[in-house]
Amino acid sequence: MEDRFGFQRFVDEIHAASDEGGLVGAASRMADRMGYRWIAYLSMTDAQEHEITSTYAPPWVEHYFANNYEQIDPCVLASREQSQPFRWGSLGPPIEIPENVLRLYDDARSYGIRAGITIPILGPSGRWSAFTMATDESETEALARQTDYLTSMMTMMALQFHARLLITAPRFSAETRPKLLTDVQARCLQAVANGEPMKVAAHELGLTHRTVIHHLNMARKRLGAKNITHTVKTAFHLGLIK
C-alpha cells in the first residue's frame, strides 16, 4: 500500500516509545500529516468508567467530563454500537437534536472542535474504545478530503495506537482490557494469510467451514475492516498474524 502520510514512520515511532506521552506525540504528528489538529483516545465500559488521553486543551477535557457529556455524546454512543469508522461534524445531522446535545456542539465549537473522524474499537465484557482525530476546519472542508485511502490509514493507525497503549501505559493496560482478536480468530486469519483453502483450514483447526467463516467475520468487525482481505492486512500490520 502506498505510504503517503509516513505510516511506517508512525509505526517505528510508537514501537520506540516507552511511555504514554511518546505514543500520543507520535499519533499527533501522524494526525497532523493527515490534516487533523487533535487526537483523542477514549476507553469506556458499560458502567461509564473511562480513561482518556488526548491533545485537546485540558480545560475542554475537564469541561466535557464535568458536564457528563460522555453520556450523551453521539460519537461515544455510536462507537458503542458499531465497528466501522464514521465522520462527524459539530452541526450534527439534519434532524431534531436534544437541547443538551446542542449545548455539547456549541461548547465544542467554542474550543475550535468542528469536525472529525472516529474509529470504534469494540471489546468484550462491555468495554470499548474510540480513537478520534478532530479539526477546526468546517465540516465541508474536512469531509471533502476524507478519501477511502485516508480512512483505511486512520483505521490501521488507531489499531496500532490501541495495541501499543495497552502495553505501554499502565492505566490502560489492566488485565480486563480486551484483546484485539481471540486466539481462534487469529488462527483463522493466519490460515487465510497462509493461502489455505477454507475447507482445508477448517479441517486443520478442527472447526466446521461455517464456524471458520463466523470467526473471520467477527475478526473483520473487531478490526473495523471492509472485507477479509482488508482484515488480514490490518492484522498483519498490527503483528497479530505473521
XYZ file of C-alpha atoms in Angstrom:
242
model
C 0.000 0.000 0.000
C 1.248 3.474 -0.878
C 2.569 5.339 2.167
C 1.611 8.961 1.544
C 1.462 10.029 5.163
C 4.536 8.357 6.620
C 2.654 5.454 8.219
C 5.833 3.392 8.563
C 7.441 6.310 10.395
C 4.475 6.357 12.786
C 4.780 2.601 13.399
C 8.507 2.939 14.098
C 7.892 5.845 16.488
C 5.192 4.156 18.575
C 7.217 0.957 18.870
C 10.169 3.030 20.053
C 8.027 4.979 22.533
C 8.473 3.969 26.168
C 5.527 5.822 27.683
C 2.088 7.273 27.003
C 3.470 10.698 26.096
C 5.664 9.214 23.387
C 2.723 7.359 21.881
C 0.488 10.432 21.912
C 3.243 12.521 20.349
C 3.706 10.038 17.505
C -0.054 9.842 16.896
C -0.368 13.627 16.979
C 2.357 14.027 14.352
C 0.714 11.414 12.155
C -2.671 13.127 12.516
C -1.067 16.436 11.573
C 0.298 14.885 8.373
C -3.257 13.751 7.611
C -4.594 17.256 8.164
C -6.078 16.879 11.672
C -5.270 19.102 14.640
C -6.165 16.913 17.649
C -6.260 13.251 18.602
C -8.148 11.581 21.435
C -8.369 8.012 22.688
C -11.281 7.225 25.000
C -11.751 3.854 26.703
C -15.092 3.147 28.411
C -17.195 0.421 29.992
C -20.944 -0.070 30.267
C -20.578 1.166 33.857
C -19.410 4.536 32.454
C -15.877 4.073 33.764
C -13.489 5.871 31.461
C -9.880 6.685 30.715
C -8.771 9.256 28.156
C -5.575 10.530 26.612
C -5.680 13.365 24.091
C -4.120 16.520 22.727
C -7.286 18.541 23.367
C -6.886 21.573 25.612
C -7.103 20.369 29.256
C -9.897 22.888 30.071
C -12.053 21.303 27.342
C -11.457 17.776 28.662
C -12.316 18.903 32.191
C -15.437 20.737 30.980
C -16.528 17.726 28.895
C -16.476 15.258 31.784
C -17.689 17.774 34.382
C -20.861 18.069 32.295
C -21.093 14.287 31.763
C -21.004 14.812 28.031
C -19.629 11.301 27.503
C -23.108 10.036 28.409
C -24.836 11.952 25.580
C -22.078 12.486 23.003
C -23.355 10.992 19.691
C -19.794 9.951 18.806
C -19.371 7.990 22.036
C -22.799 6.373 21.696
C -22.135 5.431 18.059
C -18.760 3.943 18.987
C -20.510 1.573 21.379
C -22.853 0.263 18.702
C -20.759 -0.036 15.536
C -17.326 -1.097 14.339
C -16.836 0.962 11.172
C -15.124 4.394 11.194
C -17.517 7.321 10.929
C -17.201 11.005 10.128
C -18.892 13.682 12.154
C -19.413 17.437 12.341
C -20.346 19.773 15.155
C -23.523 20.799 13.387
C -24.896 17.285 13.760
C -27.326 15.535 11.383
C -30.293 17.387 9.808
C -32.764 16.156 12.437
C -34.195 17.497 15.657
C -31.387 17.453 18.231
C -31.886 17.387 22.024
C -31.013 20.602 23.807
C -28.189 19.038 25.844
C -26.558 17.686 22.681
C -26.836 21.110 21.034
C -25.087 22.560 24.074
C -22.318 19.964 23.635
C -21.894 21.016 19.982
C -21.816 24.697 20.936
C -19.259 24.097 23.680
C -17.051 22.036 21.348
C -17.130 24.804 18.743
C -16.078 27.310 21.404
C -12.876 25.270 21.757
C -12.445 25.115 17.983
C -13.590 21.496 17.548
C -15.810 21.360 14.495
C -15.407 18.066 12.637
C -13.513 14.791 12.666
C -13.465 11.043 12.262
C -13.839 8.369 14.956
C -12.650 4.768 14.767
C -14.511 2.460 17.205
C -12.580 -0.425 18.787
C -15.003 -2.921 20.297
C -14.108 -5.361 23.054
C -15.758 -7.956 25.298
C -17.376 -7.580 28.711
C -18.967 -4.208 27.988
C -15.694 -2.472 27.223
C -14.891 -0.437 24.131
C -12.596 2.321 22.918
C -12.776 5.136 20.391
C -9.860 6.795 18.609
C -10.732 10.236 17.256
C -8.994 12.769 15.053
C -10.570 16.226 15.064
C -10.116 19.504 13.232
C -11.066 23.151 13.460
C -11.938 23.147 9.759
C -15.518 23.322 8.632
C -17.342 20.039 8.255
C -17.463 20.544 4.480
C -13.701 21.058 4.242
C -12.937 18.060 6.413
C -15.240 15.700 4.563
C -14.025 16.846 1.153
C -10.573 15.323 1.686
C -11.661 12.212 3.606
C -10.926 9.562 0.984
C -11.259 5.796 1.414
C -7.460 5.571 1.411
C -7.189 8.092 4.250
C -9.878 6.293 6.253
C -8.052 2.988 5.794
C -4.780 4.506 7.006
C -6.543 6.058 10.018
C -8.054 2.689 10.948
C -4.656 0.978 10.918
C -3.209 3.895 12.875
C -5.946 3.668 15.533
C -5.477 -0.072 15.998
C -1.691 0.240 16.201
C -2.049 3.013 18.778
C -4.592 0.988 20.763
C -2.396 -2.110 20.850
C 0.717 -0.205 21.932
C -1.145 1.872 24.530
C -2.422 -1.237 26.310
C 1.161 -2.463 26.588
C 2.881 0.839 27.400
C 0.518 2.888 29.576
C -0.278 1.280 32.973
C -3.679 2.928 33.379
C -4.858 1.424 30.093
C -3.234 -1.968 30.497
C -5.330 -3.709 33.162
C -5.865 -7.406 32.623
C -9.520 -6.711 31.917
C -8.611 -4.766 28.760
C -9.753 -6.702 25.681
C -7.502 -8.494 23.225
C -7.962 -7.266 19.674
C -8.635 -10.823 18.493
C -9.447 -14.085 20.203
C -6.994 -16.949 19.710
C -9.412 -18.727 17.360
C -9.962 -15.585 15.282
C -6.204 -15.109 14.943
C -5.715 -18.753 13.923
C -8.432 -18.474 11.255
C -6.890 -15.293 9.878
C -3.443 -16.870 9.880
C -4.786 -19.774 7.821
C -6.228 -17.326 5.275
C -2.956 -15.372 5.214
C -1.119 -18.635 4.522
C -3.300 -19.157 1.468
C -5.019 -22.266 2.760
C -8.380 -23.167 1.155
C -11.222 -22.612 3.589
C -12.139 -26.315 3.823
C -8.514 -27.267 4.492
C -8.200 -24.559 7.149
C -11.399 -25.727 8.823
C -10.144 -29.323 8.935
C -6.754 -28.340 10.368
C -8.363 -26.111 13.005
C -10.890 -28.765 13.961
C -13.775 -26.483 13.033
C -16.604 -26.550 10.540
C -16.420 -24.414 7.421
C -19.321 -22.325 8.735
C -17.580 -21.751 12.080
C -14.402 -20.533 10.359
C -16.479 -18.053 8.334
C -18.110 -16.862 11.572
C -14.745 -16.257 13.279
C -13.383 -14.453 10.204
C -16.394 -12.142 10.161
C -16.034 -11.455 13.895
C -12.349 -10.608 13.335
C -13.352 -8.284 10.485
C -15.781 -6.425 12.767
C -13.258 -6.176 15.617
C -10.611 -4.681 13.334
C -13.068 -2.387 11.539
C -12.174 -3.891 8.160
C -14.236 -3.822 4.975
C -13.623 -7.413 3.907
C -11.487 -10.437 4.810
C -8.553 -9.314 2.657
C -8.539 -5.972 4.468
C -8.818 -7.835 7.787
C -5.743 -9.950 7.004
C -3.726 -6.863 6.004
C -4.739 -4.997 9.158
C -3.963 -7.968 11.405
C -0.562 -8.328 9.742
C 0.280 -4.644 10.265
C -0.700 -4.990 13.938
C 1.512 -8.016 14.406
C -1.488 -10.231 15.204
C -0.556 -12.700 12.463
C 2.633 -13.429 10.536
